[in-house]
Amino acid sequence: MRWFIIGALIIAGGCSNRTDAPVLPRALNIGDNQTVFVGTTRKLDETGVYGIGRSRDLQLLELEISIPPKRTLGSISDGFDKPNPTKDFVIAAQNRFAKPRDFQTALRQSYDAQREVTVFVHGYNYSFSDSSFRLAQLAHDLELPSTMVSYSWPSRGHVLGYEYDSDSALFARDGLQELLQTVKASGASSIVLVAHSMGGNLAMETLRQMEIKEPGWSAENLSSVVLISPDINVDVFLSQARAFKKLPEPFIVFKSRADKALKFSARLRWEEARLGSVEDISEFAHLPIEFVDVTAFTDAGGGNHFTAGSSPALIALLKSAGRLDRQFLSGETGSAGLLPGRKRVLRNATQIIVSPGSDR
């Protein structure tokens, strides 16, 4: 038990731990505002906030997130239960939709000419507000053009809630399926599915069950899948991939051998590595996957569990490459090859070991 607690604290370095944030309308006039749509299978608790309970009904919302004016690129400060809008991310407005069609109408009104939607699935140890803050941060720092939708599944939001979250991730599959179908029915022409950590397993399990029911759904309806530090057993992932008639392309996996959370997760299971920390990609040679190795970079929290979205150096590199940051999350196959670093092609799979300022 002692080692489990120590390991959980290590994982906490890459994920946040906070209570649900209050809604502060005054923040609308302080920071930069980012609209985030939300689908959640969390239960409303007795105080009227979305807590840790599991709900079979998918609730749909629209949030306005205020991003503080002065902050380090890639960072998120939330102020816990007493946020300061000049320093912290804040929920400035919240609208709950009574019916899915109202949610779809709001989505359509937010679309630009491309009608692109990014659906983000958070990982272990997130509260309701955490996932929206993270997606708002990604959209703001990478200047992503698409409509942002967060799937907030019922994580306990506590460092010792790993097993609870593992069960919740399985429970939450039907909700994610419903959300993806609802977004598609709104008229979105491009859906990018981005999942982090344990959320990667949730995303793969959801797509697997959708593929079994309707072979080819993923490739036909998703323009891209991006797994960031996926906490998935390699054999399980290969089994999940076999259920697909065709993997969506591009299918991108961000990985790091310096990921402390995945190191602990692997040790807990007596494994060498998780999908997000593998070194040898030969087992995946038959799959059209682009592995992006960001081991050379350090994220804002120091745990290297969200390097792709919170490393100031990597974000700056993506932005300096013009539209590269958008290409990663907009379905443009081969965009990983534009990054500086060493490239290795192994049949269908590709690996880019990214290095700051290096040549391929």
PDB file of N, CA and C in Angstrom, residues 211-298:
ATOM      1  N   GLU A 211     -17.192  -0.205 -33.747  1.00  0.00           N
ATOM      2  CA  GLU A 211     -16.761  -0.950 -34.929  1.00  0.00           C
ATOM      3  C   GLU A 211     -17.430  -2.318 -35.008  1.00  0.00           C
ATOM      4  N   ILE A 212     -17.597  -2.966 -33.866  1.00  0.00           N
ATOM      5  CA  ILE A 212     -18.244  -4.279 -33.849  1.00  0.00           C
ATOM      6  C   ILE A 212     -19.686  -4.164 -34.341  1.00  0.00           C
ATOM      7  N   LYS A 213     -20.346  -3.093 -33.929  1.00  0.00           N
ATOM      8  CA  LYS A 213     -21.736  -2.886 -34.331  1.00  0.00           C
ATOM      9  C   LYS A 213     -21.844  -2.399 -35.767  1.00  0.00           C
ATOM     10  N   GLU A 214     -20.929  -1.507 -36.162  1.00  0.00           N
ATOM     11  CA  GLU A 214     -20.977  -0.915 -37.498  1.00  0.00           C
ATOM     12  C   GLU A 214     -19.558  -0.832 -38.061  1.00  0.00           C
ATOM     13  N   PRO A 215     -19.075  -1.916 -38.688  1.00  0.00           N
ATOM     14  CA  PRO A 215     -17.700  -1.933 -39.205  1.00  0.00           C
ATOM     15  C   PRO A 215     -17.418  -0.760 -40.137  1.00  0.00           C
ATOM     16  N   GLY A 216     -16.286  -0.091 -39.886  1.00  0.00           N
ATOM     17  CA  GLY A 216     -15.898   1.031 -40.722  1.00  0.00           C
ATOM     18  C   GLY A 216     -16.357   2.386 -40.220  1.00  0.00           C
ATOM     19  N   TRP A 217     -17.106   2.418 -39.097  1.00  0.00           N
ATOM     20  CA  TRP A 217     -17.646   3.695 -38.612  1.00  0.00           C
ATOM     21  C   TRP A 217     -16.531   4.688 -38.321  1.00  0.00           C
ATOM     22  N   SER A 218     -15.473   4.250 -37.683  1.00  0.00           N
ATOM     23  CA  SER A 218     -14.414   5.160 -37.239  1.00  0.00           C
ATOM     24  C   SER A 218     -13.729   5.855 -38.403  1.00  0.00           C
ATOM     25  N   ALA A 219     -13.306   5.081 -39.389  1.00  0.00           N
ATOM     26  CA  ALA A 219     -12.601   5.665 -40.536  1.00  0.00           C
ATOM     27  C   ALA A 219     -13.520   6.557 -41.364  1.00  0.00           C
ATOM     28  N   GLU A 220     -14.794   6.251 -41.375  1.00  0.00           N
ATOM     29  CA  GLU A 220     -15.741   7.036 -42.160  1.00  0.00           C
ATOM     30  C   GLU A 220     -16.117   8.346 -41.489  1.00  0.00           C
ATOM     31  N   ASN A 221     -16.080   8.371 -40.157  1.00  0.00           N
ATOM     32  CA  ASN A 221     -16.616   9.522 -39.431  1.00  0.00           C
ATOM     33  C   ASN A 221     -15.581  10.320 -38.644  1.00  0.00           C
ATOM     34  N   LEU A 222     -14.390   9.779 -38.434  1.00  0.00           N
ATOM     35  CA  LEU A 222     -13.338  10.492 -37.725  1.00  0.00           C
ATOM     36  C   LEU A 222     -12.232  10.873 -38.695  1.00  0.00           C
ATOM     37  N   SER A 223     -11.842  12.131 -38.678  1.00  0.00           N
ATOM     38  CA  SER A 223     -10.775  12.560 -39.576  1.00  0.00           C
ATOM     39  C   SER A 223      -9.404  12.300 -38.983  1.00  0.00           C
ATOM     40  N   SER A 224      -9.347  12.071 -37.661  1.00  0.00           N
ATOM     41  CA  SER A 224      -8.068  11.813 -37.014  1.00  0.00           C
ATOM     42  C   SER A 224      -8.304  11.301 -35.605  1.00  0.00           C
ATOM     43  N   VAL A 225      -7.374  10.486 -35.112  1.00  0.00           N
ATOM     44  CA  VAL A 225      -7.343  10.078 -33.703  1.00  0.00           C
ATOM     45  C   VAL A 225      -5.960  10.417 -33.164  1.00  0.00           C
ATOM     46  N   VAL A 226      -5.914  11.105 -32.028  1.00  0.00           N
ATOM     47  CA  VAL A 226      -4.651  11.473 -31.395  1.00  0.00           C
ATOM     48  C   VAL A 226      -4.673  10.957 -29.957  1.00  0.00           C
ATOM     49  N   LEU A 227      -3.763  10.038 -29.638  1.00  0.00           N
ATOM     50  CA  LEU A 227      -3.647   9.517 -28.277  1.00  0.00           C
ATOM     51  C   LEU A 227      -2.411  10.152 -27.645  1.00  0.00           C
ATOM     52  N   ILE A 228      -2.607  10.880 -26.549  1.00  0.00           N
ATOM     53  CA  ILE A 228      -1.522  11.554 -25.851  1.00  0.00           C
ATOM     54  C   ILE A 228      -1.187  10.768 -24.591  1.00  0.00           C
ATOM     55  N   SER A 229       0.023  10.246 -24.504  1.00  0.00           N
ATOM     56  CA  SER A 229       0.471   9.445 -23.349  1.00  0.00           C
ATOM     57  C   SER A 229      -0.542   8.368 -22.984  1.00  0.00           C
ATOM     58  N   PRO A 230      -0.961   7.545 -23.937  1.00  0.00           N
ATOM     59  CA  PRO A 230      -2.014   6.570 -23.648  1.00  0.00           C
ATOM     60  C   PRO A 230      -1.586   5.513 -22.626  1.00  0.00           C
ATOM     61  N   ASP A 231      -2.397   5.360 -21.590  1.00  0.00           N
ATOM     62  CA  ASP A 231      -2.148   4.375 -20.533  1.00  0.00           C
ATOM     63  C   ASP A 231      -2.872   3.089 -20.909  1.00  0.00           C
ATOM     64  N   ILE A 232      -2.323   2.378 -21.889  1.00  0.00           N
ATOM     65  CA  ILE A 232      -2.941   1.168 -22.427  1.00  0.00           C
ATOM     66  C   ILE A 232      -1.889   0.073 -22.534  1.00  0.00           C
ATOM     67  N   ASN A 233      -2.238  -1.123 -22.126  1.00  0.00           N
ATOM     68  CA  ASN A 233      -1.378  -2.276 -22.329  1.00  0.00           C
ATOM     69  C   ASN A 233      -1.200  -2.512 -23.828  1.00  0.00           C
ATOM     70  N   VAL A 234      -0.005  -2.829 -24.262  1.00  0.00           N
ATOM     71  CA  VAL A 234       0.278  -2.995 -25.691  1.00  0.00           C
ATOM     72  C   VAL A 234      -0.561  -4.107 -26.307  1.00  0.00           C
ATOM     73  N   ASP A 235      -0.660  -5.265 -25.634  1.00  0.00           N
ATOM     74  CA  ASP A 235      -1.454  -6.373 -26.170  1.00  0.00           C
ATOM     75  C   ASP A 235      -2.932  -6.000 -26.262  1.00  0.00           C
ATOM     76  N   VAL A 236      -3.414  -5.268 -25.260  1.00  0.00           N
ATOM     77  CA  VAL A 236      -4.809  -4.824 -25.282  1.00  0.00           C
ATOM     78  C   VAL A 236      -5.043  -3.888 -26.462  1.00  0.00           C
ATOM     79  N   PHE A 237      -4.107  -2.968 -26.679  1.00  0.00           N
ATOM     80  CA  PHE A 237      -4.253  -2.037 -27.801  1.00  0.00           C
ATOM     81  C   PHE A 237      -4.282  -2.784 -29.137  1.00  0.00           C
ATOM     82  N   LEU A 238      -3.381  -3.744 -29.310  1.00  0.00           N
ATOM     83  CA  LEU A 238      -3.355  -4.499 -30.559  1.00  0.00           C
ATOM     84  C   LEU A 238      -4.655  -5.275 -30.760  1.00  0.00           C
ATOM     85  N   SER A 239      -5.218  -5.785 -29.670  1.00  0.00           N
ATOM     86  CA  SER A 239      -6.503  -6.469 -29.744  1.00  0.00           C
ATOM     87  C   SER A 239      -7.613  -5.487 -30.118  1.00  0.00           C
ATOM     88  N   GLN A 240      -7.590  -4.309 -29.530  1.00  0.00           N
ATOM     89  CA  GLN A 240      -8.584  -3.291 -29.870  1.00  0.00           C
ATOM     90  C   GLN A 240      -8.474  -2.910 -31.345  1.00  0.00           C
ATOM     91  N   ALA A 241      -7.254  -2.737 -31.828  1.00  0.00           N
ATOM     92  CA  ALA A 241      -7.037  -2.321 -33.217  1.00  0.00           C
ATOM     93  C   ALA A 241      -7.538  -3.362 -34.207  1.00  0.00           C
ATOM     94  N   ARG A 242      -7.478  -4.635 -33.808  1.00  0.00           N
ATOM     95  CA  ARG A 242      -7.943  -5.697 -34.715  1.00  0.00           C
ATOM     96  C   ARG A 242      -9.438  -5.607 -34.994  1.00  0.00           C
ATOM     97  N   ALA A 243     -10.189  -4.959 -34.126  1.00  0.00           N
ATOM     98  CA  ALA A 243     -11.637  -4.859 -34.310  1.00  0.00           C
ATOM     99  C   ALA A 243     -12.007  -3.822 -35.379  1.00  0.00           C
ATOM    100  N   PHE A 244     -11.051  -2.966 -35.758  1.00  0.00           N
ATOM    101  CA  PHE A 244     -11.335  -1.915 -36.719  1.00  0.00           C
ATOM    102  C   PHE A 244     -11.299  -2.461 -38.145  1.00  0.00           C
ATOM    103  N   LYS A 245     -12.291  -2.118 -38.922  1.00  0.00           N
ATOM    104  CA  LYS A 245     -12.227  -2.436 -40.344  1.00  0.00           C
ATOM    105  C   LYS A 245     -11.068  -1.686 -40.965  1.00  0.00           C
ATOM    106  N   LYS A 246     -10.885  -0.426 -40.518  1.00  0.00           N
ATOM    107  CA  LYS A 246      -9.762   0.406 -40.950  1.00  0.00           C
ATOM    108  C   LYS A 246      -9.538   1.465 -39.886  1.00  0.00           C
ATOM    109  N   LEU A 247      -8.283   1.667 -39.473  1.00  0.00           N
ATOM    110  CA  LEU A 247      -7.995   2.719 -38.509  1.00  0.00           C
ATOM    111  C   LEU A 247      -8.159   4.090 -39.178  1.00  0.00           C
ATOM    112  N   PRO A 248      -8.706   5.059 -38.451  1.00  0.00           N
ATOM    113  CA  PRO A 248      -8.737   6.421 -38.995  1.00  0.00           C
ATOM    114  C   PRO A 248      -7.318   6.898 -39.264  1.00  0.00           C
ATOM    115  N   GLU A 249      -7.139   7.700 -40.302  1.00  0.00           N
ATOM    116  CA  GLU A 249      -5.815   8.241 -40.616  1.00  0.00           C
ATOM    117  C   GLU A 249      -5.875   9.751 -40.763  1.00  0.00           C
ATOM    118  N   PRO A 250      -4.967  10.476 -40.107  1.00  0.00           N
ATOM    119  CA  PRO A 250      -3.852   9.927 -39.338  1.00  0.00           C
ATOM    120  C   PRO A 250      -4.275   9.412 -37.972  1.00  0.00           C
ATOM    121  N   PHE A 251      -3.541   8.436 -37.502  1.00  0.00           N
ATOM    122  CA  PHE A 251      -3.694   7.897 -36.152  1.00  0.00           C
ATOM    123  C   PHE A 251      -2.360   8.172 -35.470  1.00  0.00           C
ATOM    124  N   ILE A 252      -2.344   9.121 -34.529  1.00  0.00           N
ATOM    125  CA  ILE A 252      -1.105   9.614 -33.945  1.00  0.00           C
ATOM    126  C   ILE A 252      -1.015   9.251 -32.469  1.00  0.00           C
ATOM    127  N   VAL A 253       0.130   8.751 -32.054  1.00  0.00           N
ATOM    128  CA  VAL A 253       0.385   8.426 -30.652  1.00  0.00           C
ATOM    129  C   VAL A 253       1.569   9.249 -30.169  1.00  0.00           C
ATOM    130  N   PHE A 254       1.329  10.134 -29.213  1.00  0.00           N
ATOM    131  CA  PHE A 254       2.422  10.861 -28.561  1.00  0.00           C
ATOM    132  C   PHE A 254       2.945  10.005 -27.411  1.00  0.00           C
ATOM    133  N   LYS A 255       4.265   9.784 -27.393  1.00  0.00           N
ATOM    134  CA  LYS A 255       4.831   8.931 -26.360  1.00  0.00           C
ATOM    135  C   LYS A 255       6.100   9.557 -25.796  1.00  0.00           C
ATOM    136  N   SER A 256       6.445   9.126 -24.568  1.00  0.00           N
ATOM    137  CA  SER A 256       7.665   9.608 -23.934  1.00  0.00           C
ATOM    138  C   SER A 256       8.192   8.540 -22.997  1.00  0.00           C
ATOM    139  N   ARG A 257       9.468   8.240 -23.129  1.00  0.00           N
ATOM    140  CA  ARG A 257      10.097   7.280 -22.227  1.00  0.00           C
ATOM    141  C   ARG A 257      10.397   7.896 -20.867  1.00  0.00           C
ATOM    142  N   ALA A 258      10.181   9.215 -20.754  1.00  0.00           N
ATOM    143  CA  ALA A 258      10.405   9.906 -19.474  1.00  0.00           C
ATOM    144  C   ALA A 258       9.097  10.159 -18.725  1.00  0.00           C
ATOM    145  N   ASP A 259       8.018   9.543 -19.169  1.00  0.00           N
ATOM    146  CA  ASP A 259       6.697   9.733 -18.566  1.00  0.00           C
ATOM    147  C   ASP A 259       6.633   9.009 -17.219  1.00  0.00           C
ATOM    148  N   LYS A 260       6.628   9.761 -16.118  1.00  0.00           N
ATOM    149  CA  LYS A 260       6.657   9.158 -14.783  1.00  0.00           C
ATOM    150  C   LYS A 260       5.377   8.397 -14.466  1.00  0.00           C
ATOM    151  N   ALA A 261       4.249   8.919 -14.900  1.00  0.00           N
ATOM    152  CA  ALA A 261       2.979   8.248 -14.633  1.00  0.00           C
ATOM    153  C   ALA A 261       2.918   6.884 -15.302  1.00  0.00           C
ATOM    154  N   LEU A 262       3.351   6.819 -16.557  1.00  0.00           N
ATOM    155  CA  LEU A 262       3.304   5.548 -17.281  1.00  0.00           C
ATOM    156  C   LEU A 262       4.363   4.571 -16.777  1.00  0.00           C
ATOM    157  N   LYS A 263       5.476   5.090 -16.284  1.00  0.00           N
ATOM    158  CA  LYS A 263       6.467   4.219 -15.662  1.00  0.00           C
ATOM    159  C   LYS A 263       5.865   3.517 -14.449  1.00  0.00           C
ATOM    160  N   PHE A 264       5.148   4.285 -13.630  1.00  0.00           N
ATOM    161  CA  PHE A 264       4.515   3.677 -12.460  1.00  0.00           C
ATOM    162  C   PHE A 264       3.421   2.698 -12.869  1.00  0.00           C
ATOM    163  N   SER A 265       2.602   3.097 -13.848  1.00  0.00           N
ATOM    164  CA  SER A 265       1.524   2.224 -14.310  1.00  0.00           C
ATOM    165  C   SER A 265       2.076   0.895 -14.811  1.00  0.00           C
ATOM    166  N   ALA A 266       3.203   0.945 -15.526  1.00  0.00           N
ATOM    167  CA  ALA A 266       3.825  -0.285 -16.024  1.00  0.00           C
ATOM    168  C   ALA A 266       4.360  -1.133 -14.876  1.00  0.00           C
ATOM    169  N   ARG A 267       5.015  -0.502 -13.906  1.00  0.00           N
ATOM    170  CA  ARG A 267       5.553  -1.249 -12.764  1.00  0.00           C
ATOM    171  C   ARG A 267       4.437  -1.901 -11.956  1.00  0.00           C
ATOM    172  N   LEU A 268       3.336  -1.196 -11.825  1.00  0.00           N
ATOM    173  CA  LEU A 268       2.195  -1.716 -11.080  1.00  0.00           C
ATOM    174  C   LEU A 268       1.691  -3.017 -11.688  1.00  0.00           C
ATOM    175  N   ARG A 269       1.874  -3.161 -13.002  1.00  0.00           N
ATOM    176  CA  ARG A 269       1.378  -4.333 -13.725  1.00  0.00           C
ATOM    177  C   ARG A 269       2.495  -5.306 -14.111  1.00  0.00           C
ATOM    178  N   TRP A 270       3.716  -5.062 -13.642  1.00  0.00           N
ATOM    179  CA  TRP A 270       4.868  -5.895 -13.974  1.00  0.00           C
ATOM    180  C   TRP A 270       5.111  -5.923 -15.483  1.00  0.00           C
ATOM    181  N   GLU A 271       4.970  -4.746 -16.118  1.00  0.00           N
ATOM    182  CA  GLU A 271       5.190  -4.619 -17.544  1.00  0.00           C
ATOM    183  C   GLU A 271       6.423  -3.749 -17.808  1.00  0.00           C
ATOM    184  N   GLU A 272       6.956  -3.872 -18.995  1.00  0.00           N
ATOM    185  CA  GLU A 272       8.095  -3.031 -19.367  1.00  0.00           C
ATOM    186  C   GLU A 272       7.654  -1.618 -19.717  1.00  0.00           C
ATOM    187  N   ALA A 273       6.527  -1.492 -20.382  1.00  0.00           N
ATOM    188  CA  ALA A 273       6.076  -0.171 -20.821  1.00  0.00           C
ATOM    189  C   ALA A 273       4.590  -0.216 -21.145  1.00  0.00           C
ATOM    190  N   ARG A 274       3.976   0.960 -21.184  1.00  0.00           N
ATOM    191  CA  ARG A 274       2.615   1.127 -21.676  1.00  0.00           C
ATOM    192  C   ARG A 274       2.698   1.681 -23.102  1.00  0.00           C
ATOM    193  N   LEU A 275       1.585   1.752 -23.775  1.00  0.00           N
ATOM    194  CA  LEU A 275       1.597   2.209 -25.156  1.00  0.00           C
ATOM    195  C   LEU A 275       2.251   3.580 -25.291  1.00  0.00           C
ATOM    196  N   GLY A 276       2.016   4.446 -24.306  1.00  0.00           N
ATOM    197  CA  GLY A 276       2.559   5.795 -24.374  1.00  0.00           C
ATOM    198  C   GLY A 276       4.008   5.928 -23.972  1.00  0.00           C
ATOM    199  N   SER A 277       4.671   4.796 -23.701  1.00  0.00           N
ATOM    200  CA  SER A 277       6.088   4.871 -23.324  1.00  0.00           C
ATOM    201  C   SER A 277       6.937   3.805 -24.008  1.00  0.00           C
ATOM    202  N   VAL A 278       6.390   3.123 -25.024  1.00  0.00           N
ATOM    203  CA  VAL A 278       7.140   2.081 -25.719  1.00  0.00           C
ATOM    204  C   VAL A 278       8.326   2.680 -26.469  1.00  0.00           C
ATOM    205  N   GLU A 279       9.377   1.893 -26.593  1.00  0.00           N
ATOM    206  CA  GLU A 279      10.547   2.338 -27.350  1.00  0.00           C
ATOM    207  C   GLU A 279      10.582   1.681 -28.723  1.00  0.00           C
ATOM    208  N   ASP A 280      10.298   0.381 -28.773  1.00  0.00           N
ATOM    209  CA  ASP A 280      10.345  -0.377 -30.021  1.00  0.00           C
ATOM    210  C   ASP A 280       8.947  -0.414 -30.643  1.00  0.00           C
ATOM    211  N   ILE A 281       8.820   0.065 -31.884  1.00  0.00           N
ATOM    212  CA  ILE A 281       7.513   0.103 -32.529  1.00  0.00           C
ATOM    213  C   ILE A 281       7.297  -1.065 -33.489  1.00  0.00           C
ATOM    214  N   SER A 282       8.176  -2.057 -33.471  1.00  0.00           N
ATOM    215  CA  SER A 282       8.095  -3.141 -34.453  1.00  0.00           C
ATOM    216  C   SER A 282       6.784  -3.925 -34.349  1.00  0.00           C
ATOM    217  N   GLU A 283       6.212  -4.019 -33.154  1.00  0.00           N
ATOM    218  CA  GLU A 283       4.937  -4.734 -32.988  1.00  0.00           C
ATOM    219  C   GLU A 283       3.794  -4.038 -33.717  1.00  0.00           C
ATOM    220  N   PHE A 284       3.987  -2.775 -34.070  1.00  0.00           N
ATOM    221  CA  PHE A 284       2.913  -1.999 -34.687  1.00  0.00           C
ATOM    222  C   PHE A 284       3.167  -1.763 -36.173  1.00  0.00           C
ATOM    223  N   ALA A 285       4.153  -2.468 -36.735  1.00  0.00           N
ATOM    224  CA  ALA A 285       4.566  -2.207 -38.114  1.00  0.00           C
ATOM    225  C   ALA A 285       3.438  -2.398 -39.123  1.00  0.00           C
ATOM    226  N   HIS A 286       2.460  -3.247 -38.803  1.00  0.00           N
ATOM    227  CA  HIS A 286       1.365  -3.519 -39.736  1.00  0.00           C
ATOM    228  C   HIS A 286       0.260  -2.470 -39.663  1.00  0.00           C
ATOM    229  N   LEU A 287       0.380  -1.532 -38.736  1.00  0.00           N
ATOM    230  CA  LEU A 287      -0.682  -0.549 -38.524  1.00  0.00           C
ATOM    231  C   LEU A 287      -0.247   0.835 -39.011  1.00  0.00           C
ATOM    232  N   PRO A 288      -1.149   1.594 -39.613  1.00  0.00           N
ATOM    233  CA  PRO A 288      -0.807   2.948 -40.097  1.00  0.00           C
ATOM    234  C   PRO A 288      -0.833   3.952 -38.949  1.00  0.00           C
ATOM    235  N   ILE A 289       0.159   3.884 -38.077  1.00  0.00           N
ATOM    236  CA  ILE A 289       0.227   4.737 -36.899  1.00  0.00           C
ATOM    237  C   ILE A 289       1.468   5.617 -36.979  1.00  0.00           C
ATOM    238  N   GLU A 290       1.314   6.879 -36.608  1.00  0.00           N
ATOM    239  CA  GLU A 290       2.440   7.801 -36.519  1.00  0.00           C
ATOM    240  C   GLU A 290       2.781   7.988 -35.044  1.00  0.00           C
ATOM    241  N   PHE A 291       3.914   7.452 -34.612  1.00  0.00           N
ATOM    242  CA  PHE A 291       4.377   7.625 -33.240  1.00  0.00           C
ATOM    243  C   PHE A 291       5.248   8.879 -33.173  1.00  0.00           C
ATOM    244  N   VAL A 292       4.947   9.757 -32.238  1.00  0.00           N
ATOM    245  CA  VAL A 292       5.721  10.978 -32.049  1.00  0.00           C
ATOM    246  C   VAL A 292       6.372  10.895 -30.674  1.00  0.00           C
ATOM    247  N   ASP A 293       7.678  10.702 -30.648  1.00  0.00           N
ATOM    248  CA  ASP A 293       8.434  10.549 -29.410  1.00  0.00           C
ATOM    249  C   ASP A 293       8.899  11.928 -28.935  1.00  0.00           C
ATOM    250  N   VAL A 294       8.359  12.360 -27.783  1.00  0.00           N
ATOM    251  CA  VAL A 294       8.680  13.695 -27.260  1.00  0.00           C
ATOM    252  C   VAL A 294       9.496  13.579 -25.965  1.00  0.00           C
ATOM    253  N   THR A 295      10.273  12.515 -25.844  1.00  0.00           N
ATOM    254  CA  THR A 295      11.090  12.292 -24.645  1.00  0.00           C
ATOM    255  C   THR A 295      12.038  13.448 -24.372  1.00  0.00           C
ATOM    256  N   ALA A 296      12.480  14.136 -25.411  1.00  0.00           N
ATOM    257  CA  ALA A 296      13.452  15.222 -25.256  1.00  0.00           C
ATOM    258  C   ALA A 296      12.865  16.473 -24.624  1.00  0.00           C
ATOM    259  N   PHE A 297      11.531  16.490 -24.449  1.00  0.00           N
ATOM    260  CA  PHE A 297      10.875  17.675 -23.909  1.00  0.00           C
ATOM    261  C   PHE A 297      10.347  17.404 -22.501  1.00  0.00           C
ATOM    262  N   THR A 298      10.184  18.457 -21.726  1.00  0.00           N
ATOM    263  CA  THR A 298       9.651  18.370 -20.365  1.00  0.00           C
ATOM    264  C   THR A 298       8.379  19.197 -20.280  1.00  0.00           C
TER     265      THR A 298
END
